[in-house]
Short mmCIF file of C-alpha atoms and ligand atoms in Angstrom, two decimals:
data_model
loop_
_atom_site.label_atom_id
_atom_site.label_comp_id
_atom_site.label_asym_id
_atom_site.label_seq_id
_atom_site.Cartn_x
_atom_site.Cartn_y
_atom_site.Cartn_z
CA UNK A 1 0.00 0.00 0.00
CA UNK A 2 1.27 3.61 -0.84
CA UNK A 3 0.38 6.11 1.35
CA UNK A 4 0.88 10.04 1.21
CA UNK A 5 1.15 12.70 4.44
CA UNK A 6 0.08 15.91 3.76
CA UNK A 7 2.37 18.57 5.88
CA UNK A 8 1.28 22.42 5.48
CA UNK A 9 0.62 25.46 7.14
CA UNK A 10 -3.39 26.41 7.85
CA UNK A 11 -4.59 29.57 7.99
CA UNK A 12 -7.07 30.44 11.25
CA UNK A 13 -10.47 29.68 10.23
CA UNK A 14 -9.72 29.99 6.64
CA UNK A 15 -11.94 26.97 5.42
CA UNK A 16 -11.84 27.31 2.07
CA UNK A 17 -8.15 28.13 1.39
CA UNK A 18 -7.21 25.38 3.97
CA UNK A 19 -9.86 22.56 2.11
CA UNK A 20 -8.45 23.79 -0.80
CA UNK A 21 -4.58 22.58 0.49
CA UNK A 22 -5.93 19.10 1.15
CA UNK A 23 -7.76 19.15 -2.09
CA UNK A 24 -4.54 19.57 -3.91
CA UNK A 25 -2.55 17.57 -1.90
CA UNK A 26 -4.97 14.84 -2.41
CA UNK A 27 -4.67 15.06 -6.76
CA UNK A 28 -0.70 15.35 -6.06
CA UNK A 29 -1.10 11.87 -3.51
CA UNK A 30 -3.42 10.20 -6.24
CA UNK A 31 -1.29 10.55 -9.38
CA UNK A 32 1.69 9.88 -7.27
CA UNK A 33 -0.09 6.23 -6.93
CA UNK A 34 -0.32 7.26 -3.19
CA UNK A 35 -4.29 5.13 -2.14
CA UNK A 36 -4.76 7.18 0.71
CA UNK A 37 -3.86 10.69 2.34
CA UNK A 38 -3.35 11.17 6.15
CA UNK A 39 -3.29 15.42 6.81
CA UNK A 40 -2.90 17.12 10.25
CA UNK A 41 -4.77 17.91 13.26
CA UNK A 42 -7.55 20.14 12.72
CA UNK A 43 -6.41 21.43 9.36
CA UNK A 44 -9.97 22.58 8.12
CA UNK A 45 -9.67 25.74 10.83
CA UNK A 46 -6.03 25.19 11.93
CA UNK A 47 -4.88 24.47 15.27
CA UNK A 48 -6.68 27.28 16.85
CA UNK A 49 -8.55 25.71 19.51
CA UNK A 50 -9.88 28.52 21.35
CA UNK A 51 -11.46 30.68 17.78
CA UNK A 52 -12.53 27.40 16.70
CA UNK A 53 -14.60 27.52 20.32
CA UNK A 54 -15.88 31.01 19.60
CA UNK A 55 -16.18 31.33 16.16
CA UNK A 56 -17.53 27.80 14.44
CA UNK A 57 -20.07 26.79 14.22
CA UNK A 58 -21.83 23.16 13.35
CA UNK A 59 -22.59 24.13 10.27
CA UNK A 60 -19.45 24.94 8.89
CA UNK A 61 -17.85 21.94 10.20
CA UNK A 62 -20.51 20.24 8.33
CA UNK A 63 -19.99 21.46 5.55
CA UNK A 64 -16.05 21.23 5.74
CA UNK A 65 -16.88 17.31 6.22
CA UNK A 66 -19.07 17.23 3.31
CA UNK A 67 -16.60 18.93 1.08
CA UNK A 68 -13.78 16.39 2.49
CA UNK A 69 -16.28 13.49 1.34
CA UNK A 70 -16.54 14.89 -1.58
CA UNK A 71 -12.98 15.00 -2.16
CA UNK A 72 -12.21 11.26 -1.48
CA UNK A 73 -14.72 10.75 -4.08
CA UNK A 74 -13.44 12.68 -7.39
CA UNK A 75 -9.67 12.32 -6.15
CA UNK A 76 -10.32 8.66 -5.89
CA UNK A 77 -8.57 8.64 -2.68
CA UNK A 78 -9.07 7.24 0.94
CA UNK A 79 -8.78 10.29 3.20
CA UNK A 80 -8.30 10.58 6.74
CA UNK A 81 -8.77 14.32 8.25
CA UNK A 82 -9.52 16.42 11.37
CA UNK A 83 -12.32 18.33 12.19
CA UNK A 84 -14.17 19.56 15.47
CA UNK A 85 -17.10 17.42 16.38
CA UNK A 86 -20.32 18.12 14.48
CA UNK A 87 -21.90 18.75 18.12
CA UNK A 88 -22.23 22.37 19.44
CA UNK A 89 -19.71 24.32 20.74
CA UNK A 90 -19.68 23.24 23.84
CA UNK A 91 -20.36 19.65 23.42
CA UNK A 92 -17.68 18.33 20.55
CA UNK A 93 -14.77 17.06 20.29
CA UNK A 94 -11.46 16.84 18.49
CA UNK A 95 -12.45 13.97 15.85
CA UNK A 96 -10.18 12.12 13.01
CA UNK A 97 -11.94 10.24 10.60
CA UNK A 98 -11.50 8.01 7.18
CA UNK A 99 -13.13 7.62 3.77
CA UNK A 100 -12.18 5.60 1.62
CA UNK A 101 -11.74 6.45 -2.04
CA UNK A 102 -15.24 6.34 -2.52
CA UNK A 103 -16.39 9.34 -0.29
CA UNK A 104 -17.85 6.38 2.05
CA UNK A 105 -17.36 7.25 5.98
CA UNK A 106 -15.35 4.11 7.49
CA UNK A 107 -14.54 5.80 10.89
CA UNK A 108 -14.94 8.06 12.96
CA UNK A 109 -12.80 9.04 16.49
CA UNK A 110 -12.42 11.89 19.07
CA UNK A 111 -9.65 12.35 20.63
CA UNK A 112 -9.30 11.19 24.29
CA UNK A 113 -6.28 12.68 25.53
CA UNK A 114 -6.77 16.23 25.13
CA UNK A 115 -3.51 18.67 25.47
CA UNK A 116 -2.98 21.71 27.40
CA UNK A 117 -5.22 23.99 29.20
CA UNK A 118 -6.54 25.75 25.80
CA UNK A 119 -7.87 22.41 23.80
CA UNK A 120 -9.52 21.25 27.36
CA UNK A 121 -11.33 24.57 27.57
CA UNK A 122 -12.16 24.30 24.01
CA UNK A 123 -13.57 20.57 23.17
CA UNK A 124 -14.35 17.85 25.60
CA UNK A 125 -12.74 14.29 25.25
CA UNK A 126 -13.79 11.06 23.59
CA UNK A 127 -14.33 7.74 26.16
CA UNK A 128 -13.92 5.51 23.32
CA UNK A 129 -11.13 3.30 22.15
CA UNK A 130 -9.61 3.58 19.17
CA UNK A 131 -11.64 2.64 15.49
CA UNK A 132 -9.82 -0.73 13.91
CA UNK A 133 -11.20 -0.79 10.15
CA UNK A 134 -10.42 -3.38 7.58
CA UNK A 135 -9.64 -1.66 4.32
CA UNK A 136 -7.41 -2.56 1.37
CA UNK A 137 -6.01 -5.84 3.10
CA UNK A 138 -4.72 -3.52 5.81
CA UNK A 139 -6.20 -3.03 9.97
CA UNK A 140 -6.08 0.65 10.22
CA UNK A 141 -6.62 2.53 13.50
CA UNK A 142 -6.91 5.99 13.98
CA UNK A 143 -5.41 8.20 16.68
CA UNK A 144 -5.20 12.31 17.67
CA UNK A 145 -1.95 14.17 18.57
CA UNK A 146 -1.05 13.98 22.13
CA UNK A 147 -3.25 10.42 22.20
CA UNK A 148 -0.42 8.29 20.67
CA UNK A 149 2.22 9.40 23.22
CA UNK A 150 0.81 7.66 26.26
CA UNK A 151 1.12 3.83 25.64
CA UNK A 152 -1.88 2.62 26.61
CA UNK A 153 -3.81 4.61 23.72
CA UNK A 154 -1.24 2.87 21.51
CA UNK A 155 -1.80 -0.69 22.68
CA UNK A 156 -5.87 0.17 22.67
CA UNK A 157 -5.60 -0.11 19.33
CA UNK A 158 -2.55 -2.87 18.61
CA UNK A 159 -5.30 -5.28 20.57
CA UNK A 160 -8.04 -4.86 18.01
CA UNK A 161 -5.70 -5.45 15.69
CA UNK A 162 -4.32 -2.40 14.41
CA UNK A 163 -1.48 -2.56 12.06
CA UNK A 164 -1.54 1.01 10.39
CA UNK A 165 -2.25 3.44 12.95
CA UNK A 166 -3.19 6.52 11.41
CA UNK A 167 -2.19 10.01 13.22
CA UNK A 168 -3.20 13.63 12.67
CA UNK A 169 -1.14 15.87 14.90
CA UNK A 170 -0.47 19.49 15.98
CA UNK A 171 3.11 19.32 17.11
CA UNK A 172 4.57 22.75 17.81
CA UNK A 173 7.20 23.67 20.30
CA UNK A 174 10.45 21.83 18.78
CA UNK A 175 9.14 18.89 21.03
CA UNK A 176 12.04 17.02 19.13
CA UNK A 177 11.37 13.35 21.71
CA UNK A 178 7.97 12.76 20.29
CA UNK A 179 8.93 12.39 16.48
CA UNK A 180 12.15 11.06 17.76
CA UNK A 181 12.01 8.76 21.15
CA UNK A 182 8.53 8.30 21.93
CA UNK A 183 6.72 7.39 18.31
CA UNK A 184 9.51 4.84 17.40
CA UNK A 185 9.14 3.10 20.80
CA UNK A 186 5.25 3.18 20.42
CA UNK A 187 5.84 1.47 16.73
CA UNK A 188 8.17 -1.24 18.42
CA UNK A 189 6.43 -2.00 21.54
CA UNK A 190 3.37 -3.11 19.34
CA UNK A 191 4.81 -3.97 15.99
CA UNK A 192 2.32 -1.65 14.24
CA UNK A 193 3.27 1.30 11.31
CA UNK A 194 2.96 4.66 12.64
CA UNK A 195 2.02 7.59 10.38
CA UNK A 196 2.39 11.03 12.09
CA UNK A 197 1.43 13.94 9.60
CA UNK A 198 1.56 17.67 11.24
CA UNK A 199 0.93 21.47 10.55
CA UNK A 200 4.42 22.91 9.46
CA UNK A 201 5.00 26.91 9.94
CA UNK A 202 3.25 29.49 11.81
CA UNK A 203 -0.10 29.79 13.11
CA UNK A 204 -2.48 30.88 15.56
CA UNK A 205 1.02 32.29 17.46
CA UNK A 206 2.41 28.39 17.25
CA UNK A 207 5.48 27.65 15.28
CA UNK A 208 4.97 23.62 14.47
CA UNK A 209 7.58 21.13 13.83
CA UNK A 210 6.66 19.91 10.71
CA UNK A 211 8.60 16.59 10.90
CA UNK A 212 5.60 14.30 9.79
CA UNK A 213 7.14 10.90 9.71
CA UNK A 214 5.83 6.88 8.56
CA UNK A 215 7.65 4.48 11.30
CA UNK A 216 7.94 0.45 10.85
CA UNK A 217 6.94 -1.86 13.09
CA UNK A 218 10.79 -1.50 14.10
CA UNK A 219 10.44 1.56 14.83
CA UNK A 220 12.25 2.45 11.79
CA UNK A 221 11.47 5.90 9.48
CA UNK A 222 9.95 4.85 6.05
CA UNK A 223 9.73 8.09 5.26
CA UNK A 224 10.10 11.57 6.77
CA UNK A 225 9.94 15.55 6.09
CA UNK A 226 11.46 18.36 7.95
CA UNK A 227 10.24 21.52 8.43
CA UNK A 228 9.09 22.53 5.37
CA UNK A 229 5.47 22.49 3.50
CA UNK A 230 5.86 19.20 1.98
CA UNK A 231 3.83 15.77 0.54
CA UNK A 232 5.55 12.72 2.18
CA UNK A 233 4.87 9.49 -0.21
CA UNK A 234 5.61 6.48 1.50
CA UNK A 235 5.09 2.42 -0.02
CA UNK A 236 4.29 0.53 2.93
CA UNK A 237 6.18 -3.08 3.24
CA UNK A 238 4.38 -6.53 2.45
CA UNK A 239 2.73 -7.17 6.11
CA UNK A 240 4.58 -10.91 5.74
CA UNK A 241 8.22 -8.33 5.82
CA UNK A 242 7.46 -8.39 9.54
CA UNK A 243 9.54 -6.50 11.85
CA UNK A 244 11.86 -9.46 12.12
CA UNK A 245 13.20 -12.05 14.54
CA UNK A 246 15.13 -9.96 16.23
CA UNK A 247 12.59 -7.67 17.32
CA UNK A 248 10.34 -9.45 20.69
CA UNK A 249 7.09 -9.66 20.35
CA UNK A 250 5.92 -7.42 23.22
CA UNK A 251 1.97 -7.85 22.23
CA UNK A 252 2.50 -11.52 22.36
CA UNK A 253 4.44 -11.66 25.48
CA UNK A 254 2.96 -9.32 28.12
CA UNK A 255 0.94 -10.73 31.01
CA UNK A 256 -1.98 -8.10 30.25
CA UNK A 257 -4.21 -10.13 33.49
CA UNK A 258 -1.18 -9.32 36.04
CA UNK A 259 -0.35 -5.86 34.27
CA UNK A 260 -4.25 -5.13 34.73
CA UNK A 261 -4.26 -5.61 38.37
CA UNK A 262 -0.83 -3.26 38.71
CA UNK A 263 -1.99 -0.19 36.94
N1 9EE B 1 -2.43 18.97 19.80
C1 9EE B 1 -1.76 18.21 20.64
O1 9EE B 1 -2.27 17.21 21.16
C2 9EE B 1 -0.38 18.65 20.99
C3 9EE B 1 0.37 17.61 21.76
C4 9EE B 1 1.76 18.10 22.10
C5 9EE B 1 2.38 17.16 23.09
C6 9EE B 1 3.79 17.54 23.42
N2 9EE B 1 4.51 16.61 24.01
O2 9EE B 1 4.19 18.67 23.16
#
């Protein structure tokens, strides 16, 4: 499977210029061969949590998901994006969610582990585990930002099978040990590929780290960008290349009944 990660710089509640990036970074992803396009947290409205509180309403996030839908559909392309829930202000989420290359709605997430004091005032968290889908011959899972650095969110989705676990982000902050320490070890310690794809540039008074990366199941890069504005193209290896002998098999071996009882 070849996958694309879109990496770019939203403008604050710019809809229609920001749709329009994905738009075109989905015809680039599609006639690079790429069958499927993961883009950042919250690109729609950029990371602007609190405006995105104030200022949006359900409407326009409905029709920002309709237009994504639609886009799927005449790119040909699975798409996974980021939106605010289609609740009201004060009840919704931070969501990720995939169509496939039909404009057909496979899953749908919000994000449980909310960061910092601004997002928490801003959305309210998901209680659900991660979405598993089948599509393509691939498990994929879907996770938000700060979700795939704690472990557990991680292995919440290796258990049901995840192998492709999907990841919008808003990285800002030169937070250099999360693209580099803690993704690779989430990638080993469950054998799953990781694909991290995040805002790049300036905005909302942010500067974000670009650095979208695709991780093995070795915790390996199979692909990476740096700072720049950038479309990351990445063929994923034959799920019988397994991580390799070497590598134990953590999901396999842990006692998960006497862990259970410890945590
Ligand atoms: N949007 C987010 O969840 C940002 C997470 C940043 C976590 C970090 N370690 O800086």
């Amino acid at each position: 499977m070849r996958i694309a990660l879109m990496q770019q710089t939203a403008r604050p509640l710019a809809l229609e210029h920001n749709i329009d990036l994905i738009d075109d970074a989905a015809a680039q992803a599609r006639s690079q061969g790429a069958q499927l396009l993961l883009t950042p947290e919250l690109f729609g409205f950029g990371y602007v949590p609190e405006m995105i509180r104030a200022q949006v309403s359900p409407k326009q996030v409905e029709a920002a998901r309709s237009r994504l839908l639609s886009i799927a559909r005449e790119r040909g392309i699975a798409l996974v994006w980021s939106l605010p829930g289609t609740e009201a202000p004060d009840q919704r989420g931070i969501t990720a969610e995939l169509a496939d290359d039909h404009g057909e709605l496979l899953a749908s997430y919000q994000k449980v582990q909310l960061f910092g004091p601004e997002e928490r005032a801003a959305f309210l968290p998901g209680d659900q585990p991660p979405p598993v889908i089948h599509w393509r011959g691939r498990r994929l899972g879907l996770l938000v930002c700060y979700d795939v650095e704690f472990p557990e969110m991680v292995r919440a989705a290796a258990v049901r099978g995840a192998e492709l676990l999907m990841v919008p982000t808003a990285l800002a902050g030169d937070e250099a040990s999360v693209p580099g320490i803690l993704l690779p070890a989430r990638a080993v310690e469950n054998g799953i590929t990781l694909a991290y794809a995040n805002h790049c540039g300036t905005e909302g008074g942010l500067i974000f780290d670009g650095r979208s990366v695709v991780l093995g199941p070795a915790g390996q890069p199979l692909g990476q960008l740096g700072a720049e504005p950038g479309l990351l193209v990445v063929d994923l290896p034959e799920l019988s290349e397994g991580p390799g002998a070497a590598t134990a098999d953590y999901l396999q071996d842990r006692r998960a009944e006497l862990h259970r009882g410890w945590l």
